[in-house]
Amino acid sequence: MKVEQTLSIIKPNAVSDNNIGNIIARFEQEGLRVAALKMVNLSKEKAEGFYIEHRERPFFGSLVSFMTSGPVMLMVLEGERAVDRNREIMGATNPADAEEGTLRKLYAKSLEANAVHGSDSLTSADREVSYFFEKSDVTDRF
Ligand code: ATP
Ligand code: MG
């Protein structure tokens, strides 16, 4: 099966709740490798560009404010079916709908502050990984 890379973000609520380690541990337990990682404060411009597909949605301004309210952890996860598996591990967008044991069920505070982001397709993953990481910042497996 094909190895994929996907972008994961630990959102400000999960960082401020000290759940970085719990979330990364879960990805590793599920067999996803962390291929790149950095902690940043997103600028308003960077957050707006990241969520550009949602710019007409009523929640866009609030989402950008939330994503710039504190540090986030940006990660490239790698593994078989990494894009879909990350989405499964995260659970539904709204934590009220997320299954038991998913990261959003465990660590989300609300629909907006839902702990994690994951690319929703291979095409998005390519765009999102290169939006935040230089090719040379993404490690190879040896
Ligand atoms: P993400 O892109 O963050 O992985 P997703 O793909 O599950 O989440 P999207 O529809 O892309 O969901 O929405 C992007 C983010 O916008 C959501 O994760 C959530 O933080 C926020 N969001 C989505 N819908 C709403 C809403 N109705 N009200 C407030 N915030 C919302
Ligand atoms: Mg999305």
PDB file of C-alpha atoms and ligand atoms in Angstrom:
ATOM      1  CA  MET A   1       0.000   0.000   0.000  1.00  0.00           C
ATOM      2  CA  LYS A   2       1.092   3.541  -0.725  1.00  0.00           C
ATOM      3  CA  VAL A   3       2.762   5.599   1.972  1.00  0.00           C
ATOM      4  CA  GLU A   4       1.241   9.077   2.249  1.00  0.00           C
ATOM      5  CA  GLN A   5       2.044  12.297   4.061  1.00  0.00           C
ATOM      6  CA  THR A   6      -0.594  14.505   5.652  1.00  0.00           C
ATOM      7  CA  LEU A   7      -0.638  17.756   7.603  1.00  0.00           C
ATOM      8  CA  SER A   8      -1.720  17.638  11.230  1.00  0.00           C
ATOM      9  CA  ILE A   9      -2.171  20.688  13.448  1.00  0.00           C
ATOM     10  CA  ILE A  10      -2.553  20.573  17.202  1.00  0.00           C
ATOM     11  CA  LYS A  11      -4.814  23.602  17.690  1.00  0.00           C
ATOM     12  CA  PRO A  12      -4.407  26.280  20.398  1.00  0.00           C
ATOM     13  CA  ASN A  13      -6.885  24.754  22.857  1.00  0.00           C
ATOM     14  CA  ALA A  14      -5.083  21.395  22.916  1.00  0.00           C
ATOM     15  CA  VAL A  15      -1.678  23.088  23.216  1.00  0.00           C
ATOM     16  CA  SER A  16      -2.836  25.236  26.139  1.00  0.00           C
ATOM     17  CA  ASP A  17      -4.420  22.190  27.808  1.00  0.00           C
ATOM     18  CA  ASN A  18      -0.995  20.428  27.707  1.00  0.00           C
ATOM     19  CA  ASN A  19      -2.245  17.686  25.405  1.00  0.00           C
ATOM     20  CA  ILE A  20       0.577  17.866  22.833  1.00  0.00           C
ATOM     21  CA  GLY A  21       2.217  14.736  24.199  1.00  0.00           C
ATOM     22  CA  ASN A  22      -1.015  12.770  24.442  1.00  0.00           C
ATOM     23  CA  ILE A  23      -1.899  13.583  20.834  1.00  0.00           C
ATOM     24  CA  ILE A  24       1.524  12.774  19.399  1.00  0.00           C
ATOM     25  CA  ALA A  25       1.643   9.560  21.452  1.00  0.00           C
ATOM     26  CA  ARG A  26      -1.645   8.508  19.893  1.00  0.00           C
ATOM     27  CA  PHE A  27      -0.394   9.062  16.329  1.00  0.00           C
ATOM     28  CA  GLU A  28       2.737   7.047  17.097  1.00  0.00           C
ATOM     29  CA  GLN A  29       0.709   4.243  18.693  1.00  0.00           C
ATOM     30  CA  GLU A  30      -1.358   4.113  15.505  1.00  0.00           C
ATOM     31  CA  GLY A  31       1.822   3.663  13.480  1.00  0.00           C
ATOM     32  CA  LEU A  32       2.006   7.134  11.961  1.00  0.00           C
ATOM     33  CA  ARG A  33       5.522   8.568  11.880  1.00  0.00           C
ATOM     34  CA  VAL A  34       6.178  12.238  12.693  1.00  0.00           C
ATOM     35  CA  ALA A  35       8.248  13.304   9.668  1.00  0.00           C
ATOM     36  CA  ALA A  36       8.400  17.026  10.539  1.00  0.00           C
ATOM     37  CA  LEU A  37       7.270  19.153  13.442  1.00  0.00           C
ATOM     38  CA  LYS A  38       7.341  22.782  14.534  1.00  0.00           C
ATOM     39  CA  MET A  39       5.574  24.941  17.056  1.00  0.00           C
ATOM     40  CA  VAL A  40       4.559  28.417  15.896  1.00  0.00           C
ATOM     41  CA  ASN A  41       2.285  31.361  16.529  1.00  0.00           C
ATOM     42  CA  LEU A  42       0.349  31.736  13.274  1.00  0.00           C
ATOM     43  CA  SER A  43      -0.003  35.268  11.920  1.00  0.00           C
ATOM     44  CA  LYS A  44      -3.475  36.405  10.884  1.00  0.00           C
ATOM     45  CA  GLU A  45      -2.365  36.324   7.220  1.00  0.00           C
ATOM     46  CA  LYS A  46      -0.953  32.809   7.487  1.00  0.00           C
ATOM     47  CA  ALA A  47      -4.110  31.489   9.203  1.00  0.00           C
ATOM     48  CA  GLU A  48      -6.379  33.197   6.650  1.00  0.00           C
ATOM     49  CA  GLY A  49      -4.389  31.702   3.779  1.00  0.00           C
ATOM     50  CA  PHE A  50      -4.526  28.265   5.326  1.00  0.00           C
ATOM     51  CA  TYR A  51      -8.326  28.338   5.697  1.00  0.00           C
ATOM     52  CA  ILE A  52      -8.900  30.243   2.429  1.00  0.00           C
ATOM     53  CA  GLU A  53     -11.496  27.667   1.261  1.00  0.00           C
ATOM     54  CA  HIS A  54     -13.701  28.821   4.177  1.00  0.00           C
ATOM     55  CA  ARG A  55     -13.353  32.593   3.584  1.00  0.00           C
ATOM     56  CA  GLU A  56     -17.073  33.075   2.769  1.00  0.00           C
ATOM     57  CA  ARG A  57     -18.297  31.051   5.758  1.00  0.00           C
ATOM     58  CA  PRO A  58     -19.841  32.919   8.701  1.00  0.00           C
ATOM     59  CA  PHE A  59     -17.354  31.357  11.123  1.00  0.00           C
ATOM     60  CA  PHE A  60     -14.234  32.385   9.142  1.00  0.00           C
ATOM     61  CA  GLY A  61     -13.281  35.444  11.248  1.00  0.00           C
ATOM     62  CA  SER A  62     -13.810  33.621  14.505  1.00  0.00           C
ATOM     63  CA  LEU A  63     -11.853  30.589  13.252  1.00  0.00           C
ATOM     64  CA  VAL A  64      -8.894  32.778  12.286  1.00  0.00           C
ATOM     65  CA  SER A  65      -9.009  34.517  15.704  1.00  0.00           C
ATOM     66  CA  PHE A  66      -9.030  31.153  17.432  1.00  0.00           C
ATOM     67  CA  MET A  67      -6.158  29.760  15.353  1.00  0.00           C
ATOM     68  CA  THR A  68      -4.044  32.831  16.189  1.00  0.00           C
ATOM     69  CA  SER A  69      -4.996  32.892  19.895  1.00  0.00           C
ATOM     70  CA  GLY A  70      -1.994  30.819  20.960  1.00  0.00           C
ATOM     71  CA  PRO A  71       0.717  28.520  19.662  1.00  0.00           C
ATOM     72  CA  VAL A  72      -0.069  25.590  17.397  1.00  0.00           C
ATOM     73  CA  MET A  73       1.954  22.496  16.632  1.00  0.00           C
ATOM     74  CA  LEU A  74       2.381  21.815  12.908  1.00  0.00           C
ATOM     75  CA  MET A  75       3.260  18.256  11.944  1.00  0.00           C
ATOM     76  CA  VAL A  76       3.752  16.118   8.893  1.00  0.00           C
ATOM     77  CA  LEU A  77       2.504  12.593   9.587  1.00  0.00           C
ATOM     78  CA  GLU A  78       3.588   9.752   7.349  1.00  0.00           C
ATOM     79  CA  GLY A  79       2.279   6.234   6.892  1.00  0.00           C
ATOM     80  CA  GLU A  80       0.024   3.948   4.890  1.00  0.00           C
ATOM     81  CA  ARG A  81      -3.285   5.725   4.141  1.00  0.00           C
ATOM     82  CA  ALA A  82      -2.055   8.538   6.402  1.00  0.00           C
ATOM     83  CA  VAL A  83      -4.637  11.065   5.143  1.00  0.00           C
ATOM     84  CA  ASP A  84      -7.718   8.949   5.894  1.00  0.00           C
ATOM     85  CA  ARG A  85      -6.276   7.307   8.989  1.00  0.00           C
ATOM     86  CA  ASN A  86      -5.496  10.678  10.536  1.00  0.00           C
ATOM     87  CA  ARG A  87      -9.111  11.759   9.899  1.00  0.00           C
ATOM     88  CA  GLU A  88     -10.378   8.552  11.524  1.00  0.00           C
ATOM     89  CA  ILE A  89      -8.172   9.065  14.589  1.00  0.00           C
ATOM     90  CA  MET A  90      -9.345  12.715  14.851  1.00  0.00           C
ATOM     91  CA  GLY A  91     -13.081  11.960  14.678  1.00  0.00           C
ATOM     92  CA  ALA A  92     -15.939  14.160  13.445  1.00  0.00           C
ATOM     93  CA  THR A  93     -15.481  17.942  13.101  1.00  0.00           C
ATOM     94  CA  ASN A  94     -18.074  18.558  15.810  1.00  0.00           C
ATOM     95  CA  PRO A  95     -16.904  16.810  18.997  1.00  0.00           C
ATOM     96  CA  ALA A  96     -20.556  16.193  19.893  1.00  0.00           C
ATOM     97  CA  ASP A  97     -20.645  13.814  16.911  1.00  0.00           C
ATOM     98  CA  ALA A  98     -17.174  12.324  17.398  1.00  0.00           C
ATOM     99  CA  GLU A  99     -16.830   8.682  18.362  1.00  0.00           C
ATOM    100  CA  GLU A 100     -15.490   7.568  21.738  1.00  0.00           C
ATOM    101  CA  GLY A 101     -11.719   7.471  21.820  1.00  0.00           C
ATOM    102  CA  THR A 102     -11.165   9.876  18.942  1.00  0.00           C
ATOM    103  CA  LEU A 103      -8.892  12.868  19.538  1.00  0.00           C
ATOM    104  CA  ARG A 104     -11.760  15.323  19.178  1.00  0.00           C
ATOM    105  CA  LYS A 105     -13.944  13.386  21.620  1.00  0.00           C
ATOM    106  CA  LEU A 106     -11.056  13.359  24.088  1.00  0.00           C
ATOM    107  CA  TYR A 107      -9.581  16.840  23.673  1.00  0.00           C
ATOM    108  CA  ALA A 108     -11.983  19.239  21.881  1.00  0.00           C
ATOM    109  CA  LYS A 109     -13.697  22.048  23.783  1.00  0.00           C
ATOM    110  CA  SER A 110     -16.213  23.020  21.079  1.00  0.00           C
ATOM    111  CA  LEU A 111     -16.957  22.796  17.356  1.00  0.00           C
ATOM    112  CA  GLU A 112     -14.417  25.578  16.755  1.00  0.00           C
ATOM    113  CA  ALA A 113     -11.832  24.598  19.392  1.00  0.00           C
ATOM    114  CA  ASN A 114     -11.758  21.014  18.194  1.00  0.00           C
ATOM    115  CA  ALA A 115      -8.165  20.193  19.136  1.00  0.00           C
ATOM    116  CA  VAL A 116      -6.748  19.000  15.828  1.00  0.00           C
ATOM    117  CA  HIS A 117      -6.709  19.606  12.102  1.00  0.00           C
ATOM    118  CA  GLY A 118      -6.022  16.992   9.438  1.00  0.00           C
ATOM    119  CA  SER A 119      -5.832  17.326   5.665  1.00  0.00           C
ATOM    120  CA  ASP A 120      -9.019  16.017   4.045  1.00  0.00           C
ATOM    121  CA  SER A 121      -7.519  14.620   0.806  1.00  0.00           C
ATOM    122  CA  LEU A 122      -4.156  13.905  -0.799  1.00  0.00           C
ATOM    123  CA  THR A 123      -4.486  17.106  -2.829  1.00  0.00           C
ATOM    124  CA  SER A 124      -5.120  19.166   0.318  1.00  0.00           C
ATOM    125  CA  ALA A 125      -2.278  17.369   2.078  1.00  0.00           C
ATOM    126  CA  ASP A 126       0.189  18.355  -0.650  1.00  0.00           C
ATOM    127  CA  ARG A 127      -0.925  21.985  -0.516  1.00  0.00           C
ATOM    128  CA  GLU A 128      -0.989  22.148   3.287  1.00  0.00           C
ATOM    129  CA  VAL A 129       2.376  20.440   3.847  1.00  0.00           C
ATOM    130  CA  SER A 130       4.097  22.785   1.409  1.00  0.00           C
ATOM    131  CA  TYR A 131       2.209  25.790   2.876  1.00  0.00           C
ATOM    132  CA  PHE A 132       4.072  25.281   6.153  1.00  0.00           C
ATOM    133  CA  PHE A 133       7.182  23.227   5.407  1.00  0.00           C
ATOM    134  CA  GLU A 134      10.102  23.435   3.010  1.00  0.00           C
ATOM    135  CA  LYS A 135      10.824  20.112   1.288  1.00  0.00           C
ATOM    136  CA  SER A 136      14.165  19.997   3.096  1.00  0.00           C
ATOM    137  CA  ASP A 137      12.420  20.275   6.509  1.00  0.00           C
ATOM    138  CA  VAL A 138      10.521  17.008   5.989  1.00  0.00           C
ATOM    139  CA  THR A 139      12.674  14.077   7.067  1.00  0.00           C
ATOM    140  CA  ASP A 140      13.145  10.780   5.271  1.00  0.00           C
ATOM    141  CA  ARG A 141      12.887   7.382   6.872  1.00  0.00           C
ATOM    142  CA  PHE A 142      16.139   5.417   6.818  1.00  0.00           C
TER     143      PHE A 142
HETATM  144  P1  ATP B   1     -10.083  20.857   9.862  1.00  0.00           P
HETATM  145  O1  ATP B   1     -10.051  21.459   8.482  1.00  0.00           O
HETATM  146  O2  ATP B   1      -9.711  21.860  10.961  1.00  0.00           O
HETATM  147  O3  ATP B   1      -9.342  19.564   9.971  1.00  0.00           O
HETATM  148  P2  ATP B   1     -12.614  19.695   9.286  1.00  0.00           P
HETATM  149  O4  ATP B   1     -12.022  19.390   7.948  1.00  0.00           O
HETATM  150  O5  ATP B   1     -13.136  18.562  10.099  1.00  0.00           O
HETATM  151  O6  ATP B   1     -11.580  20.468  10.204  1.00  0.00           O
HETATM  152  P3  ATP B   1     -13.881  22.005   8.120  1.00  0.00           P
HETATM  153  O7  ATP B   1     -15.244  21.964   7.564  1.00  0.00           O
HETATM  154  O8  ATP B   1     -12.704  22.045   7.194  1.00  0.00           O
HETATM  155  O9  ATP B   1     -13.736  20.795   9.158  1.00  0.00           O
HETATM  156  O10 ATP B   1     -13.809  23.264   9.096  1.00  0.00           O
HETATM  157  C1  ATP B   1     -12.565  23.809   9.472  1.00  0.00           C
HETATM  158  C2  ATP B   1     -12.624  24.189  10.939  1.00  0.00           C
HETATM  159  O11 ATP B   1     -13.517  25.302  11.089  1.00  0.00           O
HETATM  160  C3  ATP B   1     -13.190  23.134  11.879  1.00  0.00           C
HETATM  161  O12 ATP B   1     -12.224  22.209  12.300  1.00  0.00           O
HETATM  162  C4  ATP B   1     -13.657  23.965  13.033  1.00  0.00           C
HETATM  163  O13 ATP B   1     -12.547  24.358  13.861  1.00  0.00           O
HETATM  164  C5  ATP B   1     -14.179  25.201  12.332  1.00  0.00           C
HETATM  165  N1  ATP B   1     -15.613  25.120  12.042  1.00  0.00           N
HETATM  166  C6  ATP B   1     -16.223  24.361  11.096  1.00  0.00           C
HETATM  167  N2  ATP B   1     -17.551  24.549  11.081  1.00  0.00           N
HETATM  168  C7  ATP B   1     -17.793  25.478  12.049  1.00  0.00           C
HETATM  169  C8  ATP B   1     -18.971  26.123  12.544  1.00  0.00           C
HETATM  170  N3  ATP B   1     -20.176  25.858  12.034  1.00  0.00           N
HETATM  171  N4  ATP B   1     -18.823  27.022  13.550  1.00  0.00           N
HETATM  172  C9  ATP B   1     -17.614  27.312  14.064  1.00  0.00           C
HETATM  173  N5  ATP B   1     -16.460  26.751  13.643  1.00  0.00           N
HETATM  174  C10 ATP B   1     -16.546  25.847  12.664  1.00  0.00           C
HETATM  175 MG    MG B   2     -11.045  20.873   6.763  1.00  0.00          MG
END
